[in-house]
PDB file of C-alpha atoms and ligand atoms in Angstrom:
ATOM      1  CA  MET G  28     149.371  91.240  92.675  1.00  0.00           C
ATOM      2  CA  SER G  29     149.130  91.030  88.924  1.00  0.00           C
ATOM      3  CA  GLN G  30     147.280  87.778  88.446  1.00  0.00           C
ATOM      4  CA  ARG G  31     143.547  88.154  87.855  1.00  0.00           C
ATOM      5  CA  ARG G  32     141.327  86.243  90.212  1.00  0.00           C
ATOM      6  CA  LYS G  33     138.204  84.292  89.353  1.00  0.00           C
ATOM      7  CA  VAL G  34     134.863  84.955  90.979  1.00  0.00           C
ATOM      8  CA  THR G  35     131.655  83.049  90.299  1.00  0.00           C
ATOM      9  CA  VAL G  36     128.322  84.690  91.014  1.00  0.00           C
ATOM     10  CA  VAL G  37     125.435  82.223  91.197  1.00  0.00           C
ATOM     11  CA  GLY G  38     122.094  83.821  90.375  1.00  0.00           C
ATOM     12  CA  ALA G  39     121.708  86.441  87.646  1.00  0.00           C
ATOM     13  CA  GLY G  40     118.819  88.286  89.273  1.00  0.00           C
ATOM     14  CA  ASN G  41     119.114  91.844  90.506  1.00  0.00           C
ATOM     15  CA  VAL G  42     121.596  91.095  93.289  1.00  0.00           C
ATOM     16  CA  GLY G  43     123.749  88.657  91.293  1.00  0.00           C
ATOM     17  CA  ALA G  44     123.859  90.720  88.117  1.00  0.00           C
ATOM     18  CA  THR G  45     124.630  93.908  90.027  1.00  0.00           C
ATOM     19  CA  CYS G  46     127.413  92.066  91.877  1.00  0.00           C
ATOM     20  CA  ALA G  47     128.862  90.972  88.553  1.00  0.00           C
ATOM     21  CA  GLN G  48     128.596  94.519  87.258  1.00  0.00           C
ATOM     22  CA  VAL G  49     130.307  96.126  90.259  1.00  0.00           C
ATOM     23  CA  LEU G  50     132.989  93.424  90.259  1.00  0.00           C
ATOM     24  CA  ALA G  51     133.592  93.975  86.532  1.00  0.00           C
ATOM     25  CA  THR G  52     134.098  97.701  87.013  1.00  0.00           C
ATOM     26  CA  ARG G  53     136.757  96.951  89.666  1.00  0.00           C
ATOM     27  CA  ASP G  54     138.697  95.025  87.012  1.00  0.00           C
ATOM     28  CA  TYR G  55     140.692  92.620  89.206  1.00  0.00           C
ATOM     29  CA  ALA G  56     138.728  89.427  88.579  1.00  0.00           C
ATOM     30  CA  ASP G  57     137.267  87.342  85.815  1.00  0.00           C
ATOM     31  CA  VAL G  58     133.601  86.912  86.637  1.00  0.00           C
ATOM     32  CA  VAL G  59     131.331  83.991  85.773  1.00  0.00           C
ATOM     33  CA  LEU G  60     127.625  84.694  86.145  1.00  0.00           C
ATOM     34  CA  VAL G  61     125.489  81.550  86.413  1.00  0.00           C
ATOM     35  CA  ASP G  62     121.727  81.091  86.382  1.00  0.00           C
ATOM     36  CA  ILE G  63     119.341  78.280  85.488  1.00  0.00           C
ATOM     37  CA  LYS G  64     117.281  80.615  83.324  1.00  0.00           C
ATOM     38  CA  GLU G  65     118.493  80.081  79.756  1.00  0.00           C
ATOM     39  CA  GLY G  66     119.753  83.311  78.209  1.00  0.00           C
ATOM     40  CA  LEU G  67     119.606  85.474  81.319  1.00  0.00           C
ATOM     41  CA  PRO G  68     123.240  85.127  82.477  1.00  0.00           C
ATOM     42  CA  GLU G  69     124.580  85.205  78.907  1.00  0.00           C
ATOM     43  CA  GLY G  70     122.626  88.355  78.040  1.00  0.00           C
ATOM     44  CA  LYS G  71     123.517  90.215  81.222  1.00  0.00           C
ATOM     45  CA  ALA G  72     127.187  89.224  80.972  1.00  0.00           C
ATOM     46  CA  LEU G  73     127.403  90.523  77.398  1.00  0.00           C
ATOM     47  CA  ASP G  74     125.773  93.781  78.400  1.00  0.00           C
ATOM     48  CA  ILE G  75     128.190  94.227  81.329  1.00  0.00           C
ATOM     49  CA  ASP G  76     131.152  93.381  79.077  1.00  0.00           C
ATOM     50  CA  GLN G  77     130.121  96.002  76.549  1.00  0.00           C
ATOM     51  CA  MET G  78     129.845  98.615  79.293  1.00  0.00           C
ATOM     52  CA  GLY G  79     133.578  98.058  79.799  1.00  0.00           C
ATOM     53  CA  ALA G  80     134.335  99.726  76.465  1.00  0.00           C
ATOM     54  CA  VAL G  81     132.681 102.885  77.761  1.00  0.00           C
ATOM     55  CA  LEU G  82     133.804 102.865  81.390  1.00  0.00           C
ATOM     56  CA  GLY G  83     137.228 101.392  80.749  1.00  0.00           C
ATOM     57  CA  TYR G  84     137.502  97.891  82.170  1.00  0.00           C
ATOM     58  CA  GLU G  85     138.282  94.567  80.528  1.00  0.00           C
ATOM     59  CA  PRO G  86     135.292  92.602  79.192  1.00  0.00           C
ATOM     60  CA  ASN G  87     135.844  89.507  81.339  1.00  0.00           C
ATOM     61  CA  VAL G  88     132.357  88.536  82.447  1.00  0.00           C
ATOM     62  CA  VAL G  89     131.051  85.208  81.132  1.00  0.00           C
ATOM     63  CA  GLY G  90     127.400  84.184  81.494  1.00  0.00           C
ATOM     64  CA  SER G  91     126.412  80.535  81.563  1.00  0.00           C
ATOM     65  CA  THR G  92     123.725  78.093  82.586  1.00  0.00           C
ATOM     66  CA  SER G  93     126.372  75.454  83.245  1.00  0.00           C
ATOM     67  CA  TYR G  94     128.965  75.360  86.004  1.00  0.00           C
ATOM     68  CA  ASP G  95     131.768  74.183  83.690  1.00  0.00           C
ATOM     69  CA  ALA G  96     132.951  77.744  83.144  1.00  0.00           C
ATOM     70  CA  THR G  97     133.148  78.330  86.909  1.00  0.00           C
ATOM     71  CA  ALA G  98     135.888  75.738  87.526  1.00  0.00           C
ATOM     72  CA  GLY G  99     138.712  76.876  89.773  1.00  0.00           C
ATOM     73  CA  SER G 100     137.012  79.977  91.170  1.00  0.00           C
ATOM     74  CA  ASP G 101     138.675  81.700  94.121  1.00  0.00           C
ATOM     75  CA  VAL G 102     135.350  82.957  95.440  1.00  0.00           C
ATOM     76  CA  VAL G 103     131.796  81.767  94.823  1.00  0.00           C
ATOM     77  CA  VAL G 104     128.973  84.175  95.653  1.00  0.00           C
ATOM     78  CA  ILE G 105     125.571  82.547  96.183  1.00  0.00           C
ATOM     79  CA  THR G 106     122.676  84.880  95.416  1.00  0.00           C
ATOM     80  CA  ALA G 107     120.284  82.302  93.934  1.00  0.00           C
ATOM     81  CA  GLY G 108     116.839  82.082  95.469  1.00  0.00           C
ATOM     82  CA  LEU G 109     113.574  83.951  95.621  1.00  0.00           C
ATOM     83  CA  PRO G 110     113.593  87.514  96.959  1.00  0.00           C
ATOM     84  CA  ARG G 111     111.199  88.781  99.579  1.00  0.00           C
ATOM     85  CA  SER G 112     107.906  90.192  98.421  1.00  0.00           C
ATOM     86  CA  PRO G 113     105.810  92.691 100.420  1.00  0.00           C
ATOM     87  CA  GLY G 114     104.442  91.286 103.671  1.00  0.00           C
ATOM     88  CA  MET G 115     106.762  88.288 103.482  1.00  0.00           C
ATOM     89  CA  SER G 116     109.349  87.893 106.221  1.00  0.00           C
ATOM     90  CA  ARG G 117     112.835  86.736 105.338  1.00  0.00           C
ATOM     91  CA  ASP G 118     112.029  83.548 107.176  1.00  0.00           C
ATOM     92  CA  ASP G 119     109.033  82.722 104.979  1.00  0.00           C
ATOM     93  CA  LEU G 120     111.568  82.077 102.287  1.00  0.00           C
ATOM     94  CA  VAL G 121     113.328  79.327 104.134  1.00  0.00           C
ATOM     95  CA  THR G 122     111.874  76.216 102.551  1.00  0.00           C
ATOM     96  CA  THR G 123     112.112  77.368  98.950  1.00  0.00           C
ATOM     97  CA  ASN G 124     115.539  78.849  99.272  1.00  0.00           C
ATOM     98  CA  GLU G 125     117.163  76.037 101.227  1.00  0.00           C
ATOM     99  CA  ASN G 126     116.530  73.692  98.310  1.00  0.00           C
ATOM    100  CA  ILE G 127     117.882  76.173  95.787  1.00  0.00           C
ATOM    101  CA  VAL G 128     120.913  77.108  97.900  1.00  0.00           C
ATOM    102  CA  GLY G 129     121.732  73.456  98.665  1.00  0.00           C
ATOM    103  CA  ALA G 130     121.599  72.499  94.980  1.00  0.00           C
ATOM    104  CA  VAL G 131     123.607  75.416  93.611  1.00  0.00           C
ATOM    105  CA  THR G 132     126.193  75.115  96.372  1.00  0.00           C
ATOM    106  CA  ARG G 133     126.777  71.452  95.520  1.00  0.00           C
ATOM    107  CA  ALA G 134     127.132  72.251  91.823  1.00  0.00           C
ATOM    108  CA  ALA G 135     129.452  75.197  92.410  1.00  0.00           C
ATOM    109  CA  VAL G 136     131.841  73.587  94.885  1.00  0.00           C
ATOM    110  CA  ALA G 137     132.108  70.478  92.711  1.00  0.00           C
ATOM    111  CA  GLU G 138     133.924  72.741  90.223  1.00  0.00           C
ATOM    112  CA  SER G 139     135.736  74.913  92.807  1.00  0.00           C
ATOM    113  CA  PRO G 140     136.548  72.751  95.835  1.00  0.00           C
ATOM    114  CA  ASP G 141     138.993  75.317  97.253  1.00  0.00           C
ATOM    115  CA  ALA G 142     136.738  78.338  96.891  1.00  0.00           C
ATOM    116  CA  ILE G 143     135.630  80.673  99.618  1.00  0.00           C
ATOM    117  CA  VAL G 144     131.848  80.885  99.538  1.00  0.00           C
ATOM    118  CA  VAL G 145     130.003  84.125 100.264  1.00  0.00           C
ATOM    119  CA  VAL G 146     126.302  83.542 100.889  1.00  0.00           C
ATOM    120  CA  VAL G 147     123.776  86.286 100.163  1.00  0.00           C
ATOM    121  CA  THR G 148     120.446  84.459  99.813  1.00  0.00           C
ATOM    122  CA  ASN G 149     117.825  85.035 102.521  1.00  0.00           C
ATOM    123  CA  PRO G 150     117.057  84.111 105.192  1.00  0.00           C
ATOM    124  CA  LEU G 151     120.739  84.871 105.359  1.00  0.00           C
ATOM    125  CA  ASP G 152     121.989  83.210 108.515  1.00  0.00           C
ATOM    126  CA  ALA G 153     120.037  80.020 107.842  1.00  0.00           C
ATOM    127  CA  MET G 154     121.244  79.858 104.232  1.00  0.00           C
ATOM    128  CA  CYS G 155     124.840  80.200 105.454  1.00  0.00           C
ATOM    129  CA  HIS G 156     124.207  77.198 107.679  1.00  0.00           C
ATOM    130  CA  VAL G 157     122.794  75.239 104.718  1.00  0.00           C
ATOM    131  CA  THR G 158     125.893  76.060 102.653  1.00  0.00           C
ATOM    132  CA  PHE G 159     128.201  75.214 105.573  1.00  0.00           C
ATOM    133  CA  ASP G 160     126.510  71.794 105.982  1.00  0.00           C
ATOM    134  CA  THR G 161     126.412  71.152 102.242  1.00  0.00           C
ATOM    135  CA  THR G 162     130.066  71.960 101.583  1.00  0.00           C
ATOM    136  CA  GLN G 163     131.533  70.587 104.819  1.00  0.00           C
ATOM    137  CA  PHE G 164     134.096  73.362 104.351  1.00  0.00           C
ATOM    138  CA  PRO G 165     135.875  74.814 107.385  1.00  0.00           C
ATOM    139  CA  ARG G 166     134.128  77.894 108.731  1.00  0.00           C
ATOM    140  CA  GLN G 167     136.873  80.103 107.296  1.00  0.00           C
ATOM    141  CA  ARG G 168     135.454  79.394 103.836  1.00  0.00           C
ATOM    142  CA  VAL G 169     131.700  79.939 104.309  1.00  0.00           C
ATOM    143  CA  ILE G 170     130.767  83.516 105.210  1.00  0.00           C
ATOM    144  CA  GLY G 171     127.523  85.458 104.867  1.00  0.00           C
ATOM    145  CA  MET G 172     126.884  89.009 103.677  1.00  0.00           C
ATOM    146  CA  ALA G 173     124.455  90.989 105.815  1.00  0.00           C
ATOM    147  CA  GLY G 174     126.267  93.099 108.381  1.00  0.00           C
ATOM    148  CA  ILE G 175     127.901  95.415 105.851  1.00  0.00           C
ATOM    149  CA  LEU G 176     124.477  96.126 104.381  1.00  0.00           C
ATOM    150  CA  ASP G 177     122.843  96.610 107.771  1.00  0.00           C
ATOM    151  CA  SER G 178     125.610  98.903 108.961  1.00  0.00           C
ATOM    152  CA  ALA G 179     125.550 100.797 105.646  1.00  0.00           C
ATOM    153  CA  ARG G 180     121.903 101.557 106.336  1.00  0.00           C
ATOM    154  CA  PHE G 181     122.664 102.529 109.930  1.00  0.00           C
ATOM    155  CA  ARG G 182     125.536 104.779 108.777  1.00  0.00           C
ATOM    156  CA  THR G 183     123.395 106.425 106.113  1.00  0.00           C
ATOM    157  CA  PHE G 184     120.638 107.317 108.569  1.00  0.00           C
ATOM    158  CA  LEU G 185     123.192 108.587 111.107  1.00  0.00           C
ATOM    159  CA  ALA G 186     124.894 110.732 108.472  1.00  0.00           C
ATOM    160  CA  TRP G 187     121.541 112.251 107.492  1.00  0.00           C
ATOM    161  CA  GLU G 188     120.634 112.845 111.132  1.00  0.00           C
ATOM    162  CA  LEU G 189     123.828 114.793 111.794  1.00  0.00           C
ATOM    163  CA  GLY G 190     124.317 116.327 108.358  1.00  0.00           C
ATOM    164  CA  VAL G 191     127.833 114.863 108.137  1.00  0.00           C
ATOM    165  CA  SER G 192     129.632 112.820 105.509  1.00  0.00           C
ATOM    166  CA  VAL G 193     128.765 109.128 105.619  1.00  0.00           C
ATOM    167  CA  ARG G 194     132.487 108.461 105.146  1.00  0.00           C
ATOM    168  CA  ASP G 195     133.104 109.678 108.685  1.00  0.00           C
ATOM    169  CA  VAL G 196     130.386 107.510 110.210  1.00  0.00           C
ATOM    170  CA  THR G 197     131.129 103.985 111.406  1.00  0.00           C
ATOM    171  CA  GLY G 198     128.305 101.679 112.386  1.00  0.00           C
ATOM    172  CA  PHE G 199     128.543  98.484 114.339  1.00  0.00           C
ATOM    173  CA  VAL G 200     125.741  95.954 113.834  1.00  0.00           C
ATOM    174  CA  LEU G 201     125.765  92.491 115.398  1.00  0.00           C
ATOM    175  CA  GLY G 202     123.359  89.578 115.237  1.00  0.00           C
ATOM    176  CA  GLY G 203     121.248  87.852 112.634  1.00  0.00           C
ATOM    177  CA  HIS G 204     120.067  89.595 109.465  1.00  0.00           C
ATOM    178  CA  GLY G 205     116.512  90.068 110.589  1.00  0.00           C
ATOM    179  CA  ASP G 206     114.261  92.346 112.544  1.00  0.00           C
ATOM    180  CA  THR G 207     116.175  91.414 115.704  1.00  0.00           C
ATOM    181  CA  MET G 208     119.585  92.561 114.431  1.00  0.00           C
ATOM    182  CA  VAL G 209     121.568  94.483 117.058  1.00  0.00           C
ATOM    183  CA  PRO G 210     122.942  97.888 116.027  1.00  0.00           C
ATOM    184  CA  LEU G 211     125.354  98.981 118.777  1.00  0.00           C
ATOM    185  CA  PRO G 212     125.279 102.782 119.245  1.00  0.00           C
ATOM    186  CA  ARG G 213     128.074 102.675 121.844  1.00  0.00           C
ATOM    187  CA  TYR G 214     130.460 101.345 119.227  1.00  0.00           C
ATOM    188  CA  SER G 215     129.181 103.499 116.362  1.00  0.00           C
ATOM    189  CA  THR G 216     131.024 106.735 115.816  1.00  0.00           C
ATOM    190  CA  VAL G 217     131.427 109.932 113.865  1.00  0.00           C
ATOM    191  CA  ALA G 218     135.171 110.362 113.333  1.00  0.00           C
ATOM    192  CA  GLY G 219     135.797 108.345 116.495  1.00  0.00           C
ATOM    193  CA  ILE G 220     133.172 110.137 118.649  1.00  0.00           C
ATOM    194  CA  PRO G 221     130.512 107.693 119.881  1.00  0.00           C
ATOM    195  CA  ILE G 222     127.122 108.690 118.458  1.00  0.00           C
ATOM    196  CA  THR G 223     125.710 108.465 121.984  1.00  0.00           C
ATOM    197  CA  GLU G 224     127.596 111.746 122.607  1.00  0.00           C
ATOM    198  CA  LEU G 225     125.998 113.429 119.616  1.00  0.00           C
ATOM    199  CA  ILE G 226     122.420 112.193 119.242  1.00  0.00           C
ATOM    200  CA  SER G 227     119.610 111.870 121.794  1.00  0.00           C
ATOM    201  CA  LYS G 228     118.525 108.417 122.935  1.00  0.00           C
ATOM    202  CA  GLU G 229     115.089 108.881 121.354  1.00  0.00           C
ATOM    203  CA  ARG G 230     116.572 109.689 117.964  1.00  0.00           C
ATOM    204  CA  ILE G 231     119.074 106.841 118.188  1.00  0.00           C
ATOM    205  CA  ASP G 232     116.240 104.439 119.038  1.00  0.00           C
ATOM    206  CA  ALA G 233     114.294 105.659 116.001  1.00  0.00           C
ATOM    207  CA  ILE G 234     117.341 105.241 113.737  1.00  0.00           C
ATOM    208  CA  VAL G 235     118.039 101.764 115.120  1.00  0.00           C
ATOM    209  CA  ASP G 236     114.434 100.877 114.405  1.00  0.00           C
ATOM    210  CA  ARG G 237     114.620 102.171 110.841  1.00  0.00           C
ATOM    211  CA  THR G 238     117.842 100.202 110.337  1.00  0.00           C
ATOM    212  CA  ARG G 239     116.229  96.981 111.563  1.00  0.00           C
ATOM    213  CA  ASN G 240     113.422  97.512 109.065  1.00  0.00           C
ATOM    214  CA  GLY G 241     115.687  98.852 106.330  1.00  0.00           C
ATOM    215  CA  GLY G 242     115.171  95.870 104.029  1.00  0.00           C
ATOM    216  CA  ALA G 243     111.401  95.875 104.485  1.00  0.00           C
ATOM    217  CA  GLU G 244     111.252  99.643 103.866  1.00  0.00           C
ATOM    218  CA  ILE G 245     112.729  99.115 100.411  1.00  0.00           C
ATOM    219  CA  VAL G 246     110.574  96.054  99.688  1.00  0.00           C
ATOM    220  CA  SER G 247     107.476  98.095 100.495  1.00  0.00           C
ATOM    221  CA  PHE G 248     108.481 100.691  97.892  1.00  0.00           C
ATOM    222  CA  LEU G 249     109.582  98.282  95.181  1.00  0.00           C
ATOM    223  CA  LYS G 250     106.644  95.878  95.643  1.00  0.00           C
ATOM    224  CA  THR G 251     108.128  93.268  93.303  1.00  0.00           C
ATOM    225  CA  GLY G 252     111.544  92.680  94.812  1.00  0.00           C
ATOM    226  CA  SER G 253     114.042  93.722  97.397  1.00  0.00           C
ATOM    227  CA  ALA G 254     117.146  95.874  97.658  1.00  0.00           C
ATOM    228  CA  TYR G 255     120.093  95.131  95.407  1.00  0.00           C
ATOM    229  CA  TYR G 256     122.408  98.093  94.884  1.00  0.00           C
ATOM    230  CA  ALA G 257     123.690  98.311  98.459  1.00  0.00           C
ATOM    231  CA  PRO G 258     123.646  94.519  98.953  1.00  0.00           C
ATOM    232  CA  SER G 259     125.764  94.020  95.821  1.00  0.00           C
ATOM    233  CA  ALA G 260     128.281  96.662  96.816  1.00  0.00           C
ATOM    234  CA  ALA G 261     128.529  94.990 100.234  1.00  0.00           C
ATOM    235  CA  VAL G 262     129.282  91.623  98.605  1.00  0.00           C
ATOM    236  CA  VAL G 263     132.002  93.193  96.473  1.00  0.00           C
ATOM    237  CA  GLN G 264     133.608  94.713  99.574  1.00  0.00           C
ATOM    238  CA  MET G 265     133.852  91.189 101.031  1.00  0.00           C
ATOM    239  CA  VAL G 266     135.135  89.681  97.778  1.00  0.00           C
ATOM    240  CA  ALA G 267     137.781  92.392  97.470  1.00  0.00           C
ATOM    241  CA  ALA G 268     138.907  91.898 101.076  1.00  0.00           C
ATOM    242  CA  ILE G 269     139.332  88.173 100.349  1.00  0.00           C
ATOM    243  CA  VAL G 270     140.956  88.106  96.919  1.00  0.00           C
ATOM    244  CA  ARG G 271     143.216  91.071  97.609  1.00  0.00           C
ATOM    245  CA  ASP G 272     144.049  89.856 101.136  1.00  0.00           C
ATOM    246  CA  LYS G 273     143.108  93.194 102.657  1.00  0.00           C
ATOM    247  CA  LYS G 274     142.528  92.064 106.273  1.00  0.00           C
ATOM    248  CA  ARG G 275     139.471  94.313 106.388  1.00  0.00           C
ATOM    249  CA  VAL G 276     137.382  94.128 109.548  1.00  0.00           C
ATOM    250  CA  LEU G 277     133.801  93.931 108.387  1.00  0.00           C
ATOM    251  CA  PRO G 278     130.576  92.740 109.966  1.00  0.00           C
ATOM    252  CA  CYS G 279     129.772  89.357 108.387  1.00  0.00           C
ATOM    253  CA  ALA G 280     127.762  86.265 109.247  1.00  0.00           C
ATOM    254  CA  ALA G 281     130.148  83.646 110.639  1.00  0.00           C
ATOM    255  CA  TRP G 282     129.836  80.184 112.165  1.00  0.00           C
ATOM    256  CA  LEU G 283     130.300  80.737 115.877  1.00  0.00           C
ATOM    257  CA  GLU G 284     132.130  78.334 118.146  1.00  0.00           C
ATOM    258  CA  GLY G 285     131.763  80.034 121.507  1.00  0.00           C
ATOM    259  CA  GLU G 286     132.395  83.629 120.432  1.00  0.00           C
ATOM    260  CA  TYR G 287     129.940  86.036 122.049  1.00  0.00           C
ATOM    261  CA  GLY G 288     128.686  83.082 124.087  1.00  0.00           C
ATOM    262  CA  LEU G 289     127.129  81.487 120.993  1.00  0.00           C
ATOM    263  CA  SER G 290     127.850  78.144 119.330  1.00  0.00           C
ATOM    264  CA  GLY G 291     126.619  76.098 116.401  1.00  0.00           C
ATOM    265  CA  ILE G 292     124.961  79.028 114.720  1.00  0.00           C
ATOM    266  CA  TYR G 293     125.598  81.624 111.997  1.00  0.00           C
ATOM    267  CA  CYS G 294     125.371  85.152 113.308  1.00  0.00           C
ATOM    268  CA  GLY G 295     126.716  88.587 112.387  1.00  0.00           C
ATOM    269  CA  VAL G 296     129.976  89.491 114.140  1.00  0.00           C
ATOM    270  CA  PRO G 297     133.042  91.616 113.294  1.00  0.00           C
ATOM    271  CA  CYS G 298     135.258  89.492 111.039  1.00  0.00           C
ATOM    272  CA  LYS G 299     138.729  89.958 109.649  1.00  0.00           C
ATOM    273  CA  LEU G 300     138.650  88.953 105.979  1.00  0.00           C
ATOM    274  CA  GLY G 301     141.731  88.051 103.968  1.00  0.00           C
ATOM    275  CA  ARG G 302     143.066  85.498 101.522  1.00  0.00           C
ATOM    276  CA  LYS G 303     142.042  82.598 103.756  1.00  0.00           C
ATOM    277  CA  GLY G 304     138.494  83.940 104.088  1.00  0.00           C
ATOM    278  CA  LEU G 305     137.371  84.440 107.668  1.00  0.00           C
ATOM    279  CA  GLU G 306     140.723  84.893 109.402  1.00  0.00           C
ATOM    280  CA  GLN G 307     139.557  86.103 112.794  1.00  0.00           C
ATOM    281  CA  ILE G 308     136.443  87.001 114.743  1.00  0.00           C
ATOM    282  CA  LEU G 309     136.883  90.100 116.894  1.00  0.00           C
ATOM    283  CA  GLU G 310     135.132  90.001 120.236  1.00  0.00           C
ATOM    284  CA  VAL G 311     134.158  93.038 122.263  1.00  0.00           C
ATOM    285  CA  LYS G 312     132.593  93.293 125.693  1.00  0.00           C
ATOM    286  CA  LEU G 313     128.856  93.751 125.644  1.00  0.00           C
ATOM    287  CA  SER G 314     126.652  95.315 128.294  1.00  0.00           C
ATOM    288  CA  ALA G 315     123.936  93.143 129.850  1.00  0.00           C
ATOM    289  CA  GLU G 316     121.352  94.833 127.647  1.00  0.00           C
ATOM    290  CA  GLU G 317     123.390  94.278 124.486  1.00  0.00           C
ATOM    291  CA  ARG G 318     123.976  90.629 125.410  1.00  0.00           C
ATOM    292  CA  THR G 319     120.239  90.117 125.873  1.00  0.00           C
ATOM    293  CA  ALA G 320     119.537  91.686 122.470  1.00  0.00           C
ATOM    294  CA  LEU G 321     122.155  89.472 120.816  1.00  0.00           C
ATOM    295  CA  LYS G 322     120.747  86.356 122.492  1.00  0.00           C
ATOM    296  CA  LYS G 323     117.275  87.288 121.228  1.00  0.00           C
ATOM    297  CA  SER G 324     118.670  87.706 117.716  1.00  0.00           C
ATOM    298  CA  ALA G 325     120.473  84.351 117.909  1.00  0.00           C
ATOM    299  CA  ASP G 326     117.240  82.729 119.121  1.00  0.00           C
ATOM    300  CA  ALA G 327     115.467  84.120 116.049  1.00  0.00           C
ATOM    301  CA  VAL G 328     118.140  82.545 113.809  1.00  0.00           C
ATOM    302  CA  LYS G 329     117.695  79.215 115.636  1.00  0.00           C
ATOM    303  CA  GLU G 330     113.952  79.429 115.116  1.00  0.00           C
ATOM    304  CA  THR G 331     114.458  79.880 111.373  1.00  0.00           C
ATOM    305  CA  MET G 332     116.924  77.000 111.363  1.00  0.00           C
ATOM    306  CA  ALA G 333     114.262  74.794 112.910  1.00  0.00           C
ATOM    307  CA  ALA G 334     112.357  75.106 109.607  1.00  0.00           C
ATOM    308  CA  VAL G 335     115.361  73.887 107.584  1.00  0.00           C
ATOM    309  CA  LYS G 336     114.939  70.281 106.521  1.00  0.00           C
ATOM    310  CA  LEU G 337     118.182  69.485 104.766  1.00  0.00           C
TER     311      LEU G 337
HETATM  312  C1  LIG C 407     117.412  93.448 102.735  1.00  0.00           C
HETATM  313  C2  LIG C 407     116.797  92.123 102.412  1.00  0.00           C
HETATM  314  C3  LIG C 407     116.982  91.755 101.016  1.00  0.00           C
HETATM  315  O1  LIG C 407     117.876  93.597 103.858  1.00  0.00           O
HETATM  316  O2  LIG C 407     117.259  91.158 103.271  1.00  0.00           O
HETATM  317  O3  LIG C 407     117.382  94.337 101.889  1.00  0.00           O
END
């Protein structure tokens, strides 16, 4: 595939700007970085472009406060919104961020009616739902980023626990992006060996717990913001799977229509991503305990959704 693709990133804060930066270094897409704050997207885009002369990629990032430059994007990434601050749950953000996400989604899809939208703003599952309602797109074209981040955290902690390369660790995390997310040890492996064969139940429980609180752990260190390096890399993995039609199977937030016994809700499940966006949801059998945990996580997403007014 020789033709460059076009990716719009809405929000030039830490997550959005880092997304634009990582995307730029990959050099397969023209990137438009949009923010309402005058000067911020333009300045960051210029800086990222000039890094290309050093690292060796084409300077094709444009920053703008208007959506004109975004027209005809293949993928739109929504990062706009307030981040969590210490002591604040993801759900506390719901009212502020639903207004922001609704408005930027409308503006972005007006210019790119065929785009696939990747939602990143928290509370993630609820903001996916807001974007899904706002765009009226089919579910194939509105997907949320959370599971790759959550499983990246899970994989990192497992790799440290065993002293093995993180490349050989797979992690399977289902459910909403919140404290009730459901890491599944049975389906998490080191080079194909289930971690339940390698790590004691007590240690797995502790690692699962740290994973569930992985976002809050970083917020408590940073004090004035939340994680952005790993989240941005996770977004780029989704964007790459879509624009390069890779058929990757990645944990993403998807609109469920009966899968895993859930309907009318966004929730993290294993998704096949390709040119059409969400091309398939993979279902696996869950134990009674796992099903209960997933139901609890879905209930938490529904509770957050109850606060959405749009
Ligand atoms: C995290 C927050 C940003 O998981 O949701 O890092």
